[in-house]
PDB file of C-alpha atoms in Angstrom:
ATOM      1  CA  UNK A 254     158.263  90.681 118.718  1.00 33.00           C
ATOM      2  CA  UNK A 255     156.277  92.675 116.016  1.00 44.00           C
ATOM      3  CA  UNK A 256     152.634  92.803 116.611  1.00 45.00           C
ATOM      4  CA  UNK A 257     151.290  93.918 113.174  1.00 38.00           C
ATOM      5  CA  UNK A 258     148.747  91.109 112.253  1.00 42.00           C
ATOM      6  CA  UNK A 259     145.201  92.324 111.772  1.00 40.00           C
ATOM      7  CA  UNK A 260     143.959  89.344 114.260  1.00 46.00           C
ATOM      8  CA  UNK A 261     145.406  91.431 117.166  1.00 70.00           C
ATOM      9  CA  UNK A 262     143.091  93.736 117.091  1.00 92.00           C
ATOM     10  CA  UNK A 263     139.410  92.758 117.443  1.00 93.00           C
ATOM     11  CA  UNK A 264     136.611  95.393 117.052  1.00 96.00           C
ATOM     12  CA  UNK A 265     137.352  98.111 119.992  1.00 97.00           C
ATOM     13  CA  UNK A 266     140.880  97.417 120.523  1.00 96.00           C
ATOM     14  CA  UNK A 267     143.104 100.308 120.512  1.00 97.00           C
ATOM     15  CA  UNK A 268     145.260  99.836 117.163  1.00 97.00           C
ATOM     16  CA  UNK A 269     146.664 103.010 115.986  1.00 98.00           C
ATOM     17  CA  UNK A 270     147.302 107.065 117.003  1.00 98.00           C
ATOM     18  CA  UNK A 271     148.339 110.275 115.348  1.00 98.00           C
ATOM     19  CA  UNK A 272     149.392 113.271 116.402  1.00 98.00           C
ATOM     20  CA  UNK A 273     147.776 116.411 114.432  1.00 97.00           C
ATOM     21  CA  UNK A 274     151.097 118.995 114.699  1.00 97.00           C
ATOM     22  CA  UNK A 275     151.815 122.546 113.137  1.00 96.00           C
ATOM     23  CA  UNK A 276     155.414 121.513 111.974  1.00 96.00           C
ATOM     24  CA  UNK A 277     155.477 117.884 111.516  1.00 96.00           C
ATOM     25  CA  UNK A 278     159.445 118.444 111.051  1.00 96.00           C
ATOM     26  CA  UNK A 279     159.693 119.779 114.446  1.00 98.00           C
ATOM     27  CA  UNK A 280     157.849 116.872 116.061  1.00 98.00           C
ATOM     28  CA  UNK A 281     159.756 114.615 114.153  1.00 98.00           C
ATOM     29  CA  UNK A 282     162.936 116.158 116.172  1.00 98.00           C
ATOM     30  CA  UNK A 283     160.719 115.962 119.603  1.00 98.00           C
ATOM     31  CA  UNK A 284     159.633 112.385 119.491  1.00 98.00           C
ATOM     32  CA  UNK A 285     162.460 111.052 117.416  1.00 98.00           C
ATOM     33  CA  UNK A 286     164.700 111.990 120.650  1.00 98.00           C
ATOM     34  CA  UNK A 287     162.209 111.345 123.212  1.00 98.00           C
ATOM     35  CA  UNK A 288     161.289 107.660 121.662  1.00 98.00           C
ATOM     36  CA  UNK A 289     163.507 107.042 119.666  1.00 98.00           C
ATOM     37  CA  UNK A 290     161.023 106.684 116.723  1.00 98.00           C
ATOM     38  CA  UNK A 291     162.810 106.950 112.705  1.00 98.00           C
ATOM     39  CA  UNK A 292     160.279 108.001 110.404  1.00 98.00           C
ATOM     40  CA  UNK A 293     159.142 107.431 106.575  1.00 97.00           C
ATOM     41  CA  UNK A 294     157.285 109.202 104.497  1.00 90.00           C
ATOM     42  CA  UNK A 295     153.974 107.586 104.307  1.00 88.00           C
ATOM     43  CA  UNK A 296     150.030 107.736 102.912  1.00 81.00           C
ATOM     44  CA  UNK A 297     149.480 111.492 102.092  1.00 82.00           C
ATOM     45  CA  UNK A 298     150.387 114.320 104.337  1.00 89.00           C
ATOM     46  CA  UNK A 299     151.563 111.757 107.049  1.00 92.00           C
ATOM     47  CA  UNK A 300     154.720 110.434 108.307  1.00 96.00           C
ATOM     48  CA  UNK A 301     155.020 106.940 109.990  1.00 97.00           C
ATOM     49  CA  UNK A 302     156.820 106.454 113.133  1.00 98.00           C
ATOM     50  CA  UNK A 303     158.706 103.463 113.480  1.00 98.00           C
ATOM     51  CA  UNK A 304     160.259 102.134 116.649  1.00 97.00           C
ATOM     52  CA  UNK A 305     163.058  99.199 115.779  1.00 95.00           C
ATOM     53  CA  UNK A 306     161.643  99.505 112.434  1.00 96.00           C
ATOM     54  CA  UNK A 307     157.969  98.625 113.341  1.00 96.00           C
ATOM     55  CA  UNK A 308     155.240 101.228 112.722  1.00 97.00           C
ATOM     56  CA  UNK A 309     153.979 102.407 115.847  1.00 98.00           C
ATOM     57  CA  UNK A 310     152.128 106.211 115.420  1.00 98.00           C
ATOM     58  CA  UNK A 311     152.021 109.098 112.930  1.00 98.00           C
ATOM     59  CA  UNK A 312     152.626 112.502 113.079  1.00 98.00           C
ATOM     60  CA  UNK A 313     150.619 114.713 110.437  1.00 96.00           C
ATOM     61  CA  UNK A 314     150.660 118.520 109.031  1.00 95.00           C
ATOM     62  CA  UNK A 315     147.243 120.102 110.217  1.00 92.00           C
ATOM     63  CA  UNK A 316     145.246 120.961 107.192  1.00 85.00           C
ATOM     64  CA  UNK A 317     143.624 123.969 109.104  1.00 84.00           C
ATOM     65  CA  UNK A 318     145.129 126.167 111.754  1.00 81.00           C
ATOM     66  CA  UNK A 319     142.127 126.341 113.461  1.00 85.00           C
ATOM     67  CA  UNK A 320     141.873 122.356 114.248  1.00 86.00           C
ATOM     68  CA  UNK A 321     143.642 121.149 117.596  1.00 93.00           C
ATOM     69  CA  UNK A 322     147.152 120.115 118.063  1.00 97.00           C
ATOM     70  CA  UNK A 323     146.264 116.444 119.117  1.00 97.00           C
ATOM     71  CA  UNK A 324     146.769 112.974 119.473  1.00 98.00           C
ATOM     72  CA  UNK A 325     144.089 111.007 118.073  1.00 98.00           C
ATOM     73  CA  UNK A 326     143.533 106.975 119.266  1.00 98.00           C
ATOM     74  CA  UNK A 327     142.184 104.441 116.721  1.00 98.00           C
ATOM     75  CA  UNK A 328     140.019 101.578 117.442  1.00 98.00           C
ATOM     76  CA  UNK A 329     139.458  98.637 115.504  1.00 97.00           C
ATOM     77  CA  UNK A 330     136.927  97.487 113.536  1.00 97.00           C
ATOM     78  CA  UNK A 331     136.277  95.014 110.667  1.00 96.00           C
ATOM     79  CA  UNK A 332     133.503  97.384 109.421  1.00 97.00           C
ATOM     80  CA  UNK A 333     133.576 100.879 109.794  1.00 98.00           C
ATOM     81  CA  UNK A 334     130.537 102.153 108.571  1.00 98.00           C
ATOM     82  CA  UNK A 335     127.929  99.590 110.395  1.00 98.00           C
ATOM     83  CA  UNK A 336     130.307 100.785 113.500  1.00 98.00           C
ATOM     84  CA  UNK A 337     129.776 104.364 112.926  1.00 98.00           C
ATOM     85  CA  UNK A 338     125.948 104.168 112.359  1.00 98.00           C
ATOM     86  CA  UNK A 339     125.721 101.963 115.538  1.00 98.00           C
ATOM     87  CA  UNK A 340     127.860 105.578 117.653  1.00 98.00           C
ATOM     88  CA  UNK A 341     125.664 107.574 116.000  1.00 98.00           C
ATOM     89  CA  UNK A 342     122.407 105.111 117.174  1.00 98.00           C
ATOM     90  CA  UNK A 343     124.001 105.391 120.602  1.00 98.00           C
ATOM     91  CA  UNK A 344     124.113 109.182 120.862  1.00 98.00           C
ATOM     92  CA  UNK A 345     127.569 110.154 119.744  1.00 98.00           C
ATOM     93  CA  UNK A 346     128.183 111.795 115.855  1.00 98.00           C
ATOM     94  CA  UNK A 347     130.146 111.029 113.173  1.00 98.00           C
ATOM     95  CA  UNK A 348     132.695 113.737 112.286  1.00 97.00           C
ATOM     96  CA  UNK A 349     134.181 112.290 109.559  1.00 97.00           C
ATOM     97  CA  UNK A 350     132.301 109.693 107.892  1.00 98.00           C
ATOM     98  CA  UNK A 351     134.121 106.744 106.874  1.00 98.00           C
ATOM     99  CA  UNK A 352     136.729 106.912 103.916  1.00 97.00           C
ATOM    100  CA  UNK A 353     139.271 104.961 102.281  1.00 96.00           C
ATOM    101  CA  UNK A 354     142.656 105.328 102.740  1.00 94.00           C
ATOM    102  CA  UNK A 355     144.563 104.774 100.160  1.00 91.00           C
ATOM    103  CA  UNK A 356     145.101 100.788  99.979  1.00 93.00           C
ATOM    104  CA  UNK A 357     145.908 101.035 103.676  1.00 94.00           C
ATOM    105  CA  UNK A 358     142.351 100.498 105.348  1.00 95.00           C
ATOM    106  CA  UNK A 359     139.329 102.945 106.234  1.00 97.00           C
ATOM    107  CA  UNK A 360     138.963 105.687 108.462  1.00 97.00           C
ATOM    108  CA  UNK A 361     136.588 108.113 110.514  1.00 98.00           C
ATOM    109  CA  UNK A 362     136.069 110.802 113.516  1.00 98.00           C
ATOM    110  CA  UNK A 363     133.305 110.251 115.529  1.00 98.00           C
ATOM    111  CA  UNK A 364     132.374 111.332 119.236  1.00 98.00           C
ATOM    112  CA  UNK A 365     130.915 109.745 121.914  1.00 98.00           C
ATOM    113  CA  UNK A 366     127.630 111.253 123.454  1.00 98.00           C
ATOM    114  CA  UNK A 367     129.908 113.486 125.474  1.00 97.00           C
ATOM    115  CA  UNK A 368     132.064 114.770 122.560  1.00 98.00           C
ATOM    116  CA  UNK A 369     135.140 112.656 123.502  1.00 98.00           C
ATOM    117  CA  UNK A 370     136.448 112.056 120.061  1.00 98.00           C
ATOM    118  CA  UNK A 371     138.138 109.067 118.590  1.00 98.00           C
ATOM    119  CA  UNK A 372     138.574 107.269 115.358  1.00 98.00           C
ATOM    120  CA  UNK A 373     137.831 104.206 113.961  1.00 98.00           C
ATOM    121  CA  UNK A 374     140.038 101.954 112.089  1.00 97.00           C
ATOM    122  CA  UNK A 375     139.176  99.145 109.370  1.00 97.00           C
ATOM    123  CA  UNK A 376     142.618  97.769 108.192  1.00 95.00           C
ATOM    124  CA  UNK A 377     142.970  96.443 104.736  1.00 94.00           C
ATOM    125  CA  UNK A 378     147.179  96.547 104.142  1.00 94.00           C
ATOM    126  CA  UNK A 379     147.328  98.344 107.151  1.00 95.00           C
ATOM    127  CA  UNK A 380     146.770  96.336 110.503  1.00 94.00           C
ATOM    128  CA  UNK A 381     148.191  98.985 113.041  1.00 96.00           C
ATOM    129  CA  UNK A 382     150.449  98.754 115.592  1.00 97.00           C
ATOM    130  CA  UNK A 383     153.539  96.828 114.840  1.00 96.00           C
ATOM    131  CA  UNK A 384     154.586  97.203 118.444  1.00 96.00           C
ATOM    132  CA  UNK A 385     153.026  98.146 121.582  1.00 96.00           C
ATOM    133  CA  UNK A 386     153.195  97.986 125.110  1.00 96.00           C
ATOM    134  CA  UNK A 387     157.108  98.638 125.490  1.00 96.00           C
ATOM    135  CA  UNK A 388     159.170 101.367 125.951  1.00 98.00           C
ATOM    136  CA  UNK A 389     158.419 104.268 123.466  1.00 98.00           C
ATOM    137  CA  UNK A 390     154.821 102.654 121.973  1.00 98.00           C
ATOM    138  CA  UNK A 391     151.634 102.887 122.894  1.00 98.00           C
ATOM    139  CA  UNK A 392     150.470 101.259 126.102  1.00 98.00           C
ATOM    140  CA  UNK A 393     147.222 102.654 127.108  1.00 98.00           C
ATOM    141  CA  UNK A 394     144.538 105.070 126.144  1.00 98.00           C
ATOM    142  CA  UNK A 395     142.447 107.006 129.548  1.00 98.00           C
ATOM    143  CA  UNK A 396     139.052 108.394 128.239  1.00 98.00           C
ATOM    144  CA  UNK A 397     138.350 111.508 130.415  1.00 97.00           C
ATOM    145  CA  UNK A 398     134.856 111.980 130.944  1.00 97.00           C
ATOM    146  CA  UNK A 399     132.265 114.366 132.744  1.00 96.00           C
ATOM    147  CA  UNK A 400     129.295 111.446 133.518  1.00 96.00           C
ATOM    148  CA  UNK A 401     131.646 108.447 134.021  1.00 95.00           C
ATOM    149  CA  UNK A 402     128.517 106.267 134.362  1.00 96.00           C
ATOM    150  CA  UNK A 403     127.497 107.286 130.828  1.00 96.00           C
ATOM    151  CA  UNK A 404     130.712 106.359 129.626  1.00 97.00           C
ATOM    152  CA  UNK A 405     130.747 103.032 130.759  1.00 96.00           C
ATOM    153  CA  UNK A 406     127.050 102.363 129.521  1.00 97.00           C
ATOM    154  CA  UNK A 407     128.213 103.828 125.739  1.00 98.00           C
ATOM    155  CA  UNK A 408     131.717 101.887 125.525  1.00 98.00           C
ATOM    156  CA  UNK A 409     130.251  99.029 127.417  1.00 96.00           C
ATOM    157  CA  UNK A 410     127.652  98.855 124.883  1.00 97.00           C
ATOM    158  CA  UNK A 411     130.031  99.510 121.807  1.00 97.00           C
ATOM    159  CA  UNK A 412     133.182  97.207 122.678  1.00 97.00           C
ATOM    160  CA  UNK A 413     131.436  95.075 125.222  1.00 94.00           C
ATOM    161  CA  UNK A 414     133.749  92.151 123.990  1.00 93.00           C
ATOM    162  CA  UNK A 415     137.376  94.052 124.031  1.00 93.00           C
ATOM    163  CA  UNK A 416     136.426  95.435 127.522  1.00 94.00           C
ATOM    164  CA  UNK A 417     134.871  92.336 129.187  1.00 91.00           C
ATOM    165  CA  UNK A 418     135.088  89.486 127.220  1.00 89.00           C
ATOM    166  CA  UNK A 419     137.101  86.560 128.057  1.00 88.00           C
ATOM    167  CA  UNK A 420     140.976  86.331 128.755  1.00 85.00           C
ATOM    168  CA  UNK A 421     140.782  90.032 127.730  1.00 89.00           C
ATOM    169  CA  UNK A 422     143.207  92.739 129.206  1.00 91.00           C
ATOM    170  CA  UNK A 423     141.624  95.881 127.556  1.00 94.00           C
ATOM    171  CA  UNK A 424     144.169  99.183 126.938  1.00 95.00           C
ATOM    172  CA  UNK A 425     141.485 102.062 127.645  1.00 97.00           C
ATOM    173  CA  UNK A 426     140.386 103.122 131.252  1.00 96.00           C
ATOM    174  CA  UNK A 427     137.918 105.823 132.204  1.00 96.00           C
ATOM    175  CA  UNK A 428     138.258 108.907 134.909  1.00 96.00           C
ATOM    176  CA  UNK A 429     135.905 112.081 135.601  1.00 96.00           C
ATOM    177  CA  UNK A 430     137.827 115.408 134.457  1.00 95.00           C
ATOM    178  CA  UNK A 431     138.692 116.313 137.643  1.00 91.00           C
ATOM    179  CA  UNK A 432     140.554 113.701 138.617  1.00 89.00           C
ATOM    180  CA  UNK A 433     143.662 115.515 136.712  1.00 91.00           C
ATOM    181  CA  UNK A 434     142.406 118.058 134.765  1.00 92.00           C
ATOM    182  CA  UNK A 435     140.084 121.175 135.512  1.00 90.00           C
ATOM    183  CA  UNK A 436     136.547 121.020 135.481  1.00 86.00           C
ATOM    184  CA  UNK A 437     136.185 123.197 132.287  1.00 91.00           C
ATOM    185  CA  UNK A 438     138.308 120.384 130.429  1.00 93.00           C
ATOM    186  CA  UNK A 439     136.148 118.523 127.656  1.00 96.00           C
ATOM    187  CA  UNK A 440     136.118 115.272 127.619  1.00 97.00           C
ATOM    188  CA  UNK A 441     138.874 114.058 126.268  1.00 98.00           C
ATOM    189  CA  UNK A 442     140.631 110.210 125.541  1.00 98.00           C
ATOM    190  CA  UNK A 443     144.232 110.841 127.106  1.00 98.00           C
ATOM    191  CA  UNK A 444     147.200 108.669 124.779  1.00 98.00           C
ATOM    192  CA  UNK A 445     149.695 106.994 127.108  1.00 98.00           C
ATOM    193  CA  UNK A 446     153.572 106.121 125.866  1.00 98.00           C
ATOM    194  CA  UNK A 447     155.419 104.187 127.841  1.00 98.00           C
ATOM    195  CA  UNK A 448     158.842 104.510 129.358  1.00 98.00           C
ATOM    196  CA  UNK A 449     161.337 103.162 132.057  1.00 98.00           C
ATOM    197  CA  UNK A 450     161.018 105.990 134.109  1.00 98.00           C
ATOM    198  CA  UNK A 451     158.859 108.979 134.422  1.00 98.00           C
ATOM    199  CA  UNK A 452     160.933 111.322 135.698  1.00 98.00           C
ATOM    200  CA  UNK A 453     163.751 111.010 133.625  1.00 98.00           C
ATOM    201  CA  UNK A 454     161.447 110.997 130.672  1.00 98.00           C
ATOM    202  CA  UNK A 455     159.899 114.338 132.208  1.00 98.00           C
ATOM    203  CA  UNK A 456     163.414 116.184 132.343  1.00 98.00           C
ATOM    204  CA  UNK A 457     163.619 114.958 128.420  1.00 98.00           C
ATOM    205  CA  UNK A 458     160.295 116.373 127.694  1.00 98.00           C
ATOM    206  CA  UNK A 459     160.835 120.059 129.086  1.00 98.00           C
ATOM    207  CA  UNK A 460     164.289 119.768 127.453  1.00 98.00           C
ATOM    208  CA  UNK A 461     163.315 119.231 124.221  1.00 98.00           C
ATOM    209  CA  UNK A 462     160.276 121.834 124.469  1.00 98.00           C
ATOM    210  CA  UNK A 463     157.272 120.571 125.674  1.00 98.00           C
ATOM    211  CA  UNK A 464     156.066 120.948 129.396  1.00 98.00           C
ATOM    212  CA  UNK A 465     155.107 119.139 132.707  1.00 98.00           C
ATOM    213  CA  UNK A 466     151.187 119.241 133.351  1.00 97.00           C
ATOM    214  CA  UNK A 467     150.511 117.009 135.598  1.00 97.00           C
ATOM    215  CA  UNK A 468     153.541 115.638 137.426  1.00 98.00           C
ATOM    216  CA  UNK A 469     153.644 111.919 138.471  1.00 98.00           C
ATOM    217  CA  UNK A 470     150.794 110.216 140.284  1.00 97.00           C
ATOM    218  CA  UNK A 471     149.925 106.638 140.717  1.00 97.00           C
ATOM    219  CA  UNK A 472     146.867 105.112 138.726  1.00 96.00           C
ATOM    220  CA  UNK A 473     145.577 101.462 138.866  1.00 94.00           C
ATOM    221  CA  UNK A 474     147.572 100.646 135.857  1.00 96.00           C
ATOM    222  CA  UNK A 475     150.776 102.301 136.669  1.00 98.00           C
ATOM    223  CA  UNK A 476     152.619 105.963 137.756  1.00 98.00           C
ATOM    224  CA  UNK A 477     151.278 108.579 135.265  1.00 98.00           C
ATOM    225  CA  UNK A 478     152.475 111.839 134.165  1.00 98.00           C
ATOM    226  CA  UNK A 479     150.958 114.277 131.490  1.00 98.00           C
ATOM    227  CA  UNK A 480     152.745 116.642 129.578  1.00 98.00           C
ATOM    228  CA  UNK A 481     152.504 118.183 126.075  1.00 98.00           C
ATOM    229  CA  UNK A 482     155.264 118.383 123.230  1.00 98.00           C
ATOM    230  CA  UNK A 483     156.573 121.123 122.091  1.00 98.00           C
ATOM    231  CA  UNK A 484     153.423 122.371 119.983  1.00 98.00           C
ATOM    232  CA  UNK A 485     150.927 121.876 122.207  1.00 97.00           C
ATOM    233  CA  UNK A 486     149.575 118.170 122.234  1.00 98.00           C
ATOM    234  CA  UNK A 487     148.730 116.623 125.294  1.00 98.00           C
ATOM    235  CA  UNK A 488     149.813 112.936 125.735  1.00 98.00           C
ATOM    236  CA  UNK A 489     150.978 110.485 129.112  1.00 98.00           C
ATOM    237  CA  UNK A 490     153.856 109.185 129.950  1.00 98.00           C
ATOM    238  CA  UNK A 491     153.390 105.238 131.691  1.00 98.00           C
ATOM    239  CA  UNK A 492     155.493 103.242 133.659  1.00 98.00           C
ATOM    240  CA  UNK A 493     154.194 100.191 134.885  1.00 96.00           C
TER     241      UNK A 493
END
């Protein structure tokens, strides 16, 4: 069942992501065949990914060669200005203060006191995703951190109700670095897709391109595997 009403997602609740990509073309090919997302041309520069005809990601031409190949994860919020003034009160920055997007809602990039960056998300026509948690949508978002104790204190602090209020089963998780990822890795939020199974989704990904980096290992919330597409963004592949 579609998911796409704004009351899903209360303030801190992972509602959207985006993949910053070189040839947006190209990762329409990757993902379209590893997903089976369609796609429509959308706000601007982006293209929506749809999954049984529900949005569920986007995939966007970088603006500037210089700026990572990426997936970004949105959080929710009914206001994102008081939200980004509250991250910047809390030690993190604001990268991109808040803006309008079109009629769909209002963005920003912001950090956490680490440097982990993430976006914010105040929907107006646009609630987020219209499907999640199945095969080929989102399912989870694993913040990568160097102080995992000052992590919990910021995010705690931030989205104390998503994470530990009532009834709640949050979709972001916390790990140091170097539980999968060298030491010299900045902190980083990981995006998690799910699938049926890992490995056969693994012998997809390095067929279409991308490559293995960390094969499967088993996580509290299910078996895990990291790879990047075929430009060079890092994402998870979940089976739980």
């Amino acid at each position: 069942m579609a998911e796409n009403r704004a009351s899903v997602y209360a303030e801190g609740v992972p509602c959207w992501v985006d993949a910053q990509l070189p040839d947006v073309e190209a990762g329409k090919r990757f993902y379209g065949e590893l997903f089976g997302w369609t796609f429509e041309d959308w706000f601007g520069p982006f293209a929506q990914a749809l999954k049984d005809g529900e949005p569920v990601a986007a995939l966007v031409r970088k603006a500037d060669g210089r700026l990572p190949t990426v997936w970004t994860v949105y959080f929710a919020t009914p206001d994102a200005a008081a939200l980004a003034r509250r991250i910047r009160a809390a030690g993190g920055q604001v990268v991109s203060a808040p803006v309008p997007a079109g009629e769909l809602g209002v963005t920003a990039l912001v950090t956490d006191p680490e440097g982990a960056v993430f976006a914010l998300w105040q929907p107006v026509e646009h609630p987020g995703f219209g499907r999640r948690h199945e095969p080929g949508t989102f399912a989870w978002a694993e913040l990568y951190a160097r102080d995992t104790e000052a992590a919990n204190a910021f995010y705690g602090d931030l989205f104390r109700e998503a994470l530990f209020g009532p009834d709640t089963e949050p979709d972001v998780g916390r790990a140091p670095v170097t539980d999968v990822f060298p030491a010299e890795m900045p902190p980083h939020f990981l995006v998690h897709f799910a699938v049926e199974d890992v490995p056969a989704a693994l012998e997809d990904v390095t067929r279409l391109g991308g490559r293995v980096q960390a094969p499967p290992f088993a996580t509290s919330y299910g078996t895990v595997a990291v790879v990047t597409d075929n430009q060079g963004a890092s994402f998870a592949l979940l089976h739980r």
